[in-house]
Short mmCIF file of C-alpha atoms and ligand atoms in Angstrom, two decimals:
data_model
loop_
_atom_site.label_atom_id
_atom_site.label_comp_id
_atom_site.label_asym_id
_atom_site.label_seq_id
_atom_site.Cartn_x
_atom_site.Cartn_y
_atom_site.Cartn_z
CA UNK A 163 -24.30 14.02 11.01
CA UNK A 164 -22.67 12.24 13.98
CA UNK A 165 -19.42 10.52 13.49
CA UNK A 166 -21.17 7.05 14.06
CA UNK A 167 -23.88 7.73 11.55
CA UNK A 168 -21.28 8.90 9.10
CA UNK A 169 -19.41 5.70 9.70
CA UNK A 170 -22.60 3.65 9.32
CA UNK A 171 -23.50 5.41 5.99
CA UNK A 172 -20.04 4.85 4.53
CA UNK A 173 -20.25 1.20 5.60
CA UNK A 174 -23.73 0.80 3.96
CA UNK A 175 -22.36 2.57 0.92
CA UNK A 176 -19.54 0.10 0.79
CA UNK A 177 -21.70 -2.93 1.03
CA UNK A 178 -24.12 -1.60 -1.67
CA UNK A 179 -21.11 -0.98 -3.99
CA UNK A 180 -19.73 -4.44 -3.19
CA UNK A 181 -23.14 -6.08 -4.12
CA UNK A 182 -23.36 -4.07 -7.39
CA UNK A 183 -19.69 -4.92 -8.23
CA UNK A 184 -20.11 -8.66 -7.45
CA UNK A 185 -17.10 -8.01 -4.95
CA UNK A 186 -15.98 -9.84 -1.89
CA UNK A 187 -14.25 -7.70 0.79
CA UNK A 188 -11.34 -9.51 2.59
CA UNK A 189 -9.68 -7.99 5.59
CA UNK A 190 -6.56 -8.95 7.58
CA UNK A 191 -6.70 -9.06 11.30
CA UNK A 192 -4.50 -5.84 11.54
CA UNK A 193 -7.02 -3.64 9.58
CA UNK A 194 -8.71 -0.72 11.39
CA UNK A 195 -11.88 -1.70 13.22
CA UNK A 196 -14.28 0.01 10.67
CA UNK A 197 -12.78 -1.97 7.85
CA UNK A 198 -12.84 -5.27 9.67
CA UNK A 199 -16.42 -4.57 10.45
CA UNK A 200 -17.48 -4.04 6.93
CA UNK A 201 -15.58 -6.98 5.46
CA UNK A 202 -17.10 -10.31 4.39
CA UNK A 203 -14.16 -12.21 5.90
CA UNK A 204 -11.66 -11.26 8.54
CA UNK A 205 -8.56 -13.45 8.98
CA UNK A 206 -4.91 -14.31 8.98
CA UNK A 207 -2.70 -14.57 5.85
CA UNK A 208 -3.59 -18.25 5.40
CA UNK A 209 -7.21 -17.96 5.84
CA UNK A 210 -7.34 -14.91 3.49
CA UNK A 211 -5.46 -16.80 0.76
CA UNK A 212 -7.86 -19.67 1.09
CA UNK A 213 -10.86 -17.39 0.82
CA UNK A 214 -9.41 -15.52 -2.12
CA UNK A 215 -8.93 -18.97 -3.95
CA UNK A 216 -12.39 -20.11 -3.04
CA UNK A 217 -14.51 -16.82 -3.44
CA UNK A 218 -17.24 -17.15 -6.20
CA UNK A 219 -17.36 -13.39 -6.68
CA UNK A 220 -15.65 -11.80 -9.76
CA UNK A 221 -13.86 -9.07 -7.84
CA UNK A 222 -11.72 -9.47 -4.70
CA UNK A 223 -11.06 -6.21 -2.68
CA UNK A 224 -8.08 -6.88 -0.47
CA UNK A 225 -7.87 -4.88 2.73
CA UNK A 226 -4.36 -5.75 3.67
CA UNK A 227 -0.93 -5.23 2.24
CA UNK A 228 0.38 -5.53 -1.36
CA UNK A 229 1.88 -9.10 -1.09
CA UNK A 230 -1.60 -10.51 0.07
CA UNK A 231 -3.47 -8.93 -2.85
CA UNK A 232 -0.66 -10.19 -5.17
CA UNK A 233 -1.14 -13.77 -3.68
CA UNK A 234 -4.97 -13.56 -4.37
CA UNK A 235 -4.24 -12.42 -7.94
CA UNK A 236 -1.95 -15.26 -8.59
CA UNK A 237 -4.46 -17.78 -7.01
CA UNK A 238 -7.40 -16.34 -9.11
CA UNK A 239 -6.11 -14.91 -12.37
CA UNK A 240 -9.54 -14.64 -13.78
CA UNK A 241 -10.69 -12.31 -11.11
CA UNK A 242 -10.27 -8.55 -10.71
CA UNK A 243 -8.13 -7.97 -7.46
CA UNK A 244 -8.23 -4.46 -5.97
CA UNK A 245 -6.13 -2.84 -3.13
CA UNK A 246 -7.48 0.42 -1.77
CA UNK A 247 -3.90 1.88 -1.39
CA UNK A 248 -1.03 0.90 -3.56
CA UNK A 249 1.54 2.00 -0.98
CA UNK A 250 0.52 -0.51 1.62
CA UNK A 251 3.76 -2.41 1.48
CA UNK A 252 5.44 -4.68 4.00
CA UNK A 253 9.05 -4.07 5.58
CA UNK A 254 9.50 -7.85 5.92
CA UNK A 255 8.69 -8.52 2.24
CA UNK A 256 11.00 -5.71 1.26
CA UNK A 257 13.91 -7.37 3.08
CA UNK A 258 14.66 -9.88 0.32
CA UNK A 259 14.67 -9.35 -3.58
CA UNK A 260 14.49 -12.01 -6.24
CA UNK A 261 18.15 -11.31 -7.14
CA UNK A 262 19.23 -11.86 -3.59
CA UNK A 263 17.38 -15.20 -3.46
CA UNK A 264 18.84 -16.23 -6.83
CA UNK A 265 22.29 -15.60 -5.33
CA UNK A 266 21.43 -17.50 -2.22
CA UNK A 267 20.26 -20.43 -4.15
CA UNK A 268 23.36 -20.47 -6.47
CA UNK A 269 25.43 -20.69 -3.21
CA UNK A 270 23.30 -23.65 -1.96
CA UNK A 271 22.53 -25.89 -4.99
CA UNK A 272 19.89 -28.74 -4.18
CA UNK A 273 18.42 -26.64 -1.18
CA UNK A 274 14.55 -26.48 -1.03
CA UNK A 275 13.37 -22.89 -0.68
CA UNK A 276 10.61 -22.13 1.78
CA UNK A 277 9.34 -18.65 1.73
CA UNK A 278 7.09 -16.89 4.19
CA UNK A 279 4.03 -15.57 2.48
CA UNK A 280 5.24 -12.14 3.30
CA UNK A 281 7.33 -11.82 0.03
CA UNK A 282 6.88 -10.42 -3.47
CA UNK A 283 5.48 -12.52 -6.37
CA UNK A 284 9.10 -12.47 -7.89
CA UNK A 285 10.50 -14.08 -4.71
CA UNK A 286 7.63 -16.63 -4.57
CA UNK A 287 8.39 -17.53 -8.25
CA UNK A 288 11.87 -18.52 -6.98
CA UNK A 289 10.49 -20.62 -4.13
CA UNK A 290 9.40 -24.30 -3.79
CA UNK A 291 7.04 -23.85 -0.87
CA UNK A 292 5.32 -20.83 0.62
CA UNK A 293 4.04 -20.93 4.34
CA UNK A 294 2.39 -18.60 6.66
CA UNK A 295 2.72 -18.44 10.44
CA UNK A 296 -0.47 -20.65 10.53
CA UNK A 297 1.20 -23.61 8.84
CA UNK A 298 5.00 -23.03 8.78
CA UNK A 299 5.60 -25.94 11.09
CA UNK A 300 3.47 -28.32 8.95
CA UNK A 301 5.22 -27.08 5.79
CA UNK A 302 8.78 -27.74 7.22
CA UNK A 303 7.66 -31.22 8.60
CA UNK A 304 6.23 -32.02 5.07
CA UNK A 305 9.81 -31.84 3.80
CA UNK A 306 12.10 -34.91 4.11
CA UNK A 307 14.29 -34.61 7.24
CA UNK A 308 17.58 -34.88 5.42
CA UNK A 309 16.76 -32.08 2.87
CA UNK A 310 18.65 -28.74 3.21
CA UNK A 311 16.13 -25.82 3.48
CA UNK A 312 16.63 -22.10 2.82
CA UNK A 313 14.03 -20.39 4.94
CA UNK A 314 13.16 -16.71 4.32
CA UNK A 315 12.80 -13.85 5.01
CA UNK A 316 11.90 -13.66 8.79
CA UNK A 317 14.79 -14.60 11.15
CA UNK A 318 12.60 -14.89 14.16
CA UNK A 319 9.99 -17.17 12.65
CA UNK A 320 12.95 -19.22 11.27
CA UNK A 321 14.51 -19.50 14.72
CA UNK A 322 11.24 -20.61 16.35
CA UNK A 323 10.66 -23.25 13.51
CA UNK A 324 14.24 -24.71 14.25
CA UNK A 325 13.13 -24.87 17.90
CA UNK A 326 9.71 -26.70 17.28
CA UNK A 327 10.74 -28.94 14.48
CA UNK A 328 14.13 -29.70 15.80
CA UNK A 329 15.65 -29.09 12.23
CA UNK A 330 18.62 -26.94 11.16
CA UNK A 331 17.50 -24.28 8.62
CA UNK A 332 19.47 -21.72 6.70
CA UNK A 333 17.65 -18.63 7.73
CA UNK A 334 17.50 -15.23 5.94
CA UNK A 335 18.17 -12.32 8.31
CA UNK A 336 14.97 -10.39 7.53
CA UNK A 337 12.53 -8.94 10.22
CA UNK A 338 9.18 -7.11 10.51
CA UNK A 339 9.83 -3.79 12.13
CA UNK A 340 6.59 -4.04 14.00
CA UNK A 341 6.98 -7.42 15.59
CA UNK A 342 10.88 -6.79 16.16
CA UNK A 343 9.91 -3.82 18.07
CA UNK A 344 8.10 -5.80 20.75
CA UNK A 345 10.89 -6.24 23.09
CA UNK A 346 11.75 -8.94 25.80
CA UNK A 347 11.37 -6.15 28.30
CA UNK A 348 7.64 -5.73 27.26
CA UNK A 349 7.12 -9.39 27.92
CA UNK A 350 8.98 -9.28 31.10
CA UNK A 351 6.95 -6.32 32.47
CA UNK A 352 3.62 -8.03 31.79
CA UNK A 353 4.80 -11.34 33.21
CA UNK A 354 5.30 -9.46 36.53
CA UNK A 355 2.28 -7.36 36.24
CA UNK A 356 -0.11 -10.13 35.30
CA UNK A 357 1.72 -13.59 36.05
CA UNK A 358 -1.36 -15.63 35.59
CA UNK A 359 -2.47 -14.16 32.30
CA UNK A 360 -1.91 -16.24 29.05
CA UNK A 361 0.54 -14.65 26.81
CA UNK A 362 -0.08 -15.15 23.16
CA UNK A 363 2.94 -14.30 21.00
CA UNK A 364 3.29 -14.05 17.19
CA UNK A 365 6.32 -15.95 15.96
CA UNK A 366 7.54 -12.75 13.92
CA UNK A 367 8.23 -11.14 17.24
CA UNK A 368 11.80 -10.73 18.19
CA UNK A 369 10.95 -11.89 21.61
CA UNK A 370 9.41 -15.22 20.51
CA UNK A 371 12.37 -17.32 21.27
CA UNK A 372 13.21 -15.62 24.42
CA UNK A 373 9.56 -15.80 25.60
CA UNK A 374 9.73 -19.60 25.09
CA UNK A 375 12.94 -19.80 26.72
CA UNK A 376 11.31 -18.63 29.96
CA UNK A 377 9.65 -21.93 29.95
CA UNK A 378 6.61 -20.40 31.04
CA UNK A 379 3.40 -22.66 30.52
CA UNK A 380 1.35 -19.42 29.96
CA UNK A 381 3.33 -18.48 26.83
CA UNK A 382 1.80 -19.75 23.47
CA UNK A 383 3.38 -18.95 20.15
CA UNK A 384 0.47 -18.45 17.56
CA UNK A 385 -0.59 -16.96 14.24
CA UNK A 386 -3.27 -14.28 14.54
CA UNK A 387 -5.96 -16.69 13.69
CA UNK A 388 -4.36 -19.07 16.23
CA UNK A 389 -4.82 -16.46 18.85
CA UNK A 390 -8.49 -15.95 18.28
CA UNK A 391 -9.17 -19.70 18.37
CA UNK A 392 -6.91 -20.10 21.47
CA UNK A 393 -8.77 -17.36 23.38
CA UNK A 394 -12.20 -18.84 22.41
CA UNK A 395 -11.36 -22.38 23.54
CA UNK A 396 -9.37 -21.30 26.65
CA UNK A 397 -11.10 -21.48 30.03
CA UNK A 398 -8.65 -18.52 31.08
CA UNK A 399 -10.10 -14.95 31.46
CA UNK A 400 -6.98 -12.84 30.61
CA UNK A 401 -4.71 -12.64 27.68
CA UNK A 402 -1.70 -10.61 26.90
CA UNK A 403 -1.19 -10.05 23.11
CA UNK A 404 2.27 -9.72 21.56
CA UNK A 405 1.51 -8.84 17.87
CA UNK A 406 0.20 -5.96 15.78
CA UNK A 407 -2.56 -4.17 17.80
CA UNK A 408 -5.28 -4.32 15.22
CA UNK A 409 -6.12 -8.00 16.27
CA UNK A 410 -7.34 -6.58 19.66
CA UNK A 411 -10.57 -5.54 17.94
CA UNK A 412 -11.42 -8.87 16.65
CA UNK A 413 -10.49 -10.62 19.95
CA UNK A 414 -12.66 -8.24 21.98
CA UNK A 415 -15.61 -8.58 19.53
CA UNK A 416 -15.42 -12.34 18.99
CA UNK A 417 -14.59 -13.44 22.52
CA UNK A 418 -16.64 -11.02 24.77
CA UNK A 419 -16.35 -11.23 28.51
CA UNK A 420 -12.47 -11.89 28.44
CA UNK A 421 -9.81 -9.36 28.98
CA UNK A 422 -7.05 -8.65 26.32
CA UNK A 423 -4.20 -6.33 26.72
CA UNK A 424 -1.49 -5.53 24.18
CA UNK A 425 2.06 -6.09 25.37
CA UNK A 426 3.03 -3.02 23.44
CA UNK A 427 0.41 -0.35 22.55
CA UNK A 428 2.88 1.22 19.85
CA UNK A 429 3.05 -2.15 17.84
CA UNK A 430 0.94 -0.69 14.96
CA UNK A 431 1.73 -1.47 11.24
CA UNK A 432 1.66 1.86 9.35
CA UNK A 433 1.13 -0.17 6.02
CA UNK A 434 -1.99 -1.99 7.42
CA UNK A 435 -3.38 1.26 8.58
CA UNK A 436 -3.13 2.94 5.17
CA UNK A 437 -6.40 1.17 4.25
CA UNK A 438 -9.38 3.31 5.40
CA UNK A 439 -13.13 3.06 4.93
CA UNK A 440 -12.94 6.17 2.40
CA UNK A 441 -10.24 4.37 0.37
CA UNK A 442 -12.14 1.24 0.45
CA UNK A 443 -15.35 3.09 -0.86
CA UNK A 444 -13.32 4.74 -3.56
CA UNK A 445 -11.75 1.35 -4.59
CA UNK A 446 -15.07 -0.18 -5.15
CA UNK A 447 -16.60 2.94 -6.75
CA UNK A 448 -13.70 3.64 -9.17
CA UNK A 449 -12.47 0.03 -9.60
CA UNK A 450 -8.99 0.78 -8.31
CA UNK A 451 -6.18 -0.08 -7.64
CA UNK A 452 -6.13 -3.19 -9.82
CA UNK A 453 -3.29 -5.52 -8.76
CA UNK A 454 -1.87 -7.73 -11.47
CA UNK A 455 1.13 -10.11 -11.69
CA UNK A 456 3.16 -10.75 -14.78
CA UNK A 457 1.65 -14.10 -16.00
CA UNK A 458 5.09 -15.87 -16.39
CA UNK A 459 5.96 -14.87 -12.82
CA UNK A 460 2.45 -15.88 -11.48
CA UNK A 461 2.77 -19.27 -13.28
CA UNK A 462 6.07 -19.97 -11.47
CA UNK A 463 4.87 -18.65 -8.07
CA UNK A 464 1.48 -20.52 -8.18
CA UNK A 465 2.86 -24.04 -7.32
CA UNK A 466 4.53 -22.75 -4.10
CA UNK A 467 1.38 -20.93 -3.00
CA UNK A 468 -0.99 -23.79 -3.80
CA UNK A 469 1.25 -26.12 -1.62
CA UNK A 470 0.95 -23.51 1.23
CA UNK A 471 -2.88 -23.42 0.78
CA UNK A 472 -3.06 -27.12 0.90
CA UNK A 473 -0.87 -27.91 3.96
CA UNK A 474 -1.94 -27.49 7.64
P1 LIG B 240 -0.57 -13.85 10.12
O1 LIG B 240 -1.85 -13.05 9.88
O2 LIG B 240 -0.44 -14.85 8.94
O3 LIG B 240 -0.49 -14.35 11.39
O4 LIG B 240 0.51 -12.87 9.81
C1 LIG B 240 0.91 -11.69 10.35
C2 LIG B 240 1.52 -10.59 9.54
O5 LIG B 240 2.31 -9.88 9.96
C3 LIG B 240 0.99 -10.43 8.17
O6 LIG B 240 1.60 -9.50 7.71
FE1 LIG B 241 4.61 -6.57 7.15
FE2 LIG B 241 5.06 -6.43 9.72
FE3 LIG B 241 3.07 -4.92 8.68
FE4 LIG B 241 2.86 -7.71 8.86
S1 LIG B 241 2.98 -6.13 10.45
S2 LIG B 241 2.40 -6.34 7.09
S3 LIG B 241 4.96 -8.28 8.51
S4 LIG B 241 5.28 -4.73 8.24
#
């Protein structure tokens, strides 16, 4: 059997198992190409949350990282939510615990807490609003201008939000190791090599504020879904991509005829890449691994997540 026919057979087996199980397969933009291709829906954190909330199927298989599956379980407590590998975590979500957030809130009574979706369910349960990179600006702008805000856990997203909203935020000093590893030097190198290309930068990047400071009209700070839409609608032909490299598969597939280069090839998230087609097949076949959230925590987290899904 060739590798391609083996891949096709596995994908067919997965589609059949999904049909029999009444399951919808959701995949994040950073998943490996084979997983993206077999999924019912591929998207960013916001789109996936919305799909999870609306899906009519009784089972959701989440090909992404753990906090995403938890969010789906909170939004749809009546559904079975599966993740193909329980170790698919997130360095950014691990950068703040619920205890740390409680201490921070105690030091800032009356402040509103806005948590990026890359957080545990316990942290969301302590939050007033959740947001994703796709609607973070709209969420901040929905809060009265004189209200003190604690923003967590991504420092670079927080700094970018201060810049675009003109607000002062109290920002937690967390970061994603993948995006923080994309250096200003990577951006500068490409700006010299392809000065006319459009530079699409995820706001989790350490370089986001620097890239904007260059004042370059070719630089655009976007969520992963925002990058796909931008490339589709743009009349430009060449794009430099500053985020996790998994998005390149979707860009090349959905926007054929245009050129996409990663600003840093090594920007790969080992947690996202833990999900493979074999593990996805096993998850559907053996109904594992079920992701559940303590009902009391889920009830407290749901309001913040529903606000996120509704805004922007
Ligand atoms: P988005 O898909 O929401 O842009 O987020 C990127 C990310 O790092 C998710 O873990
Ligand atoms: Fe978390 Fe970064 Fe991986 Fe996204 S890319 S899942 S923020 S570690």
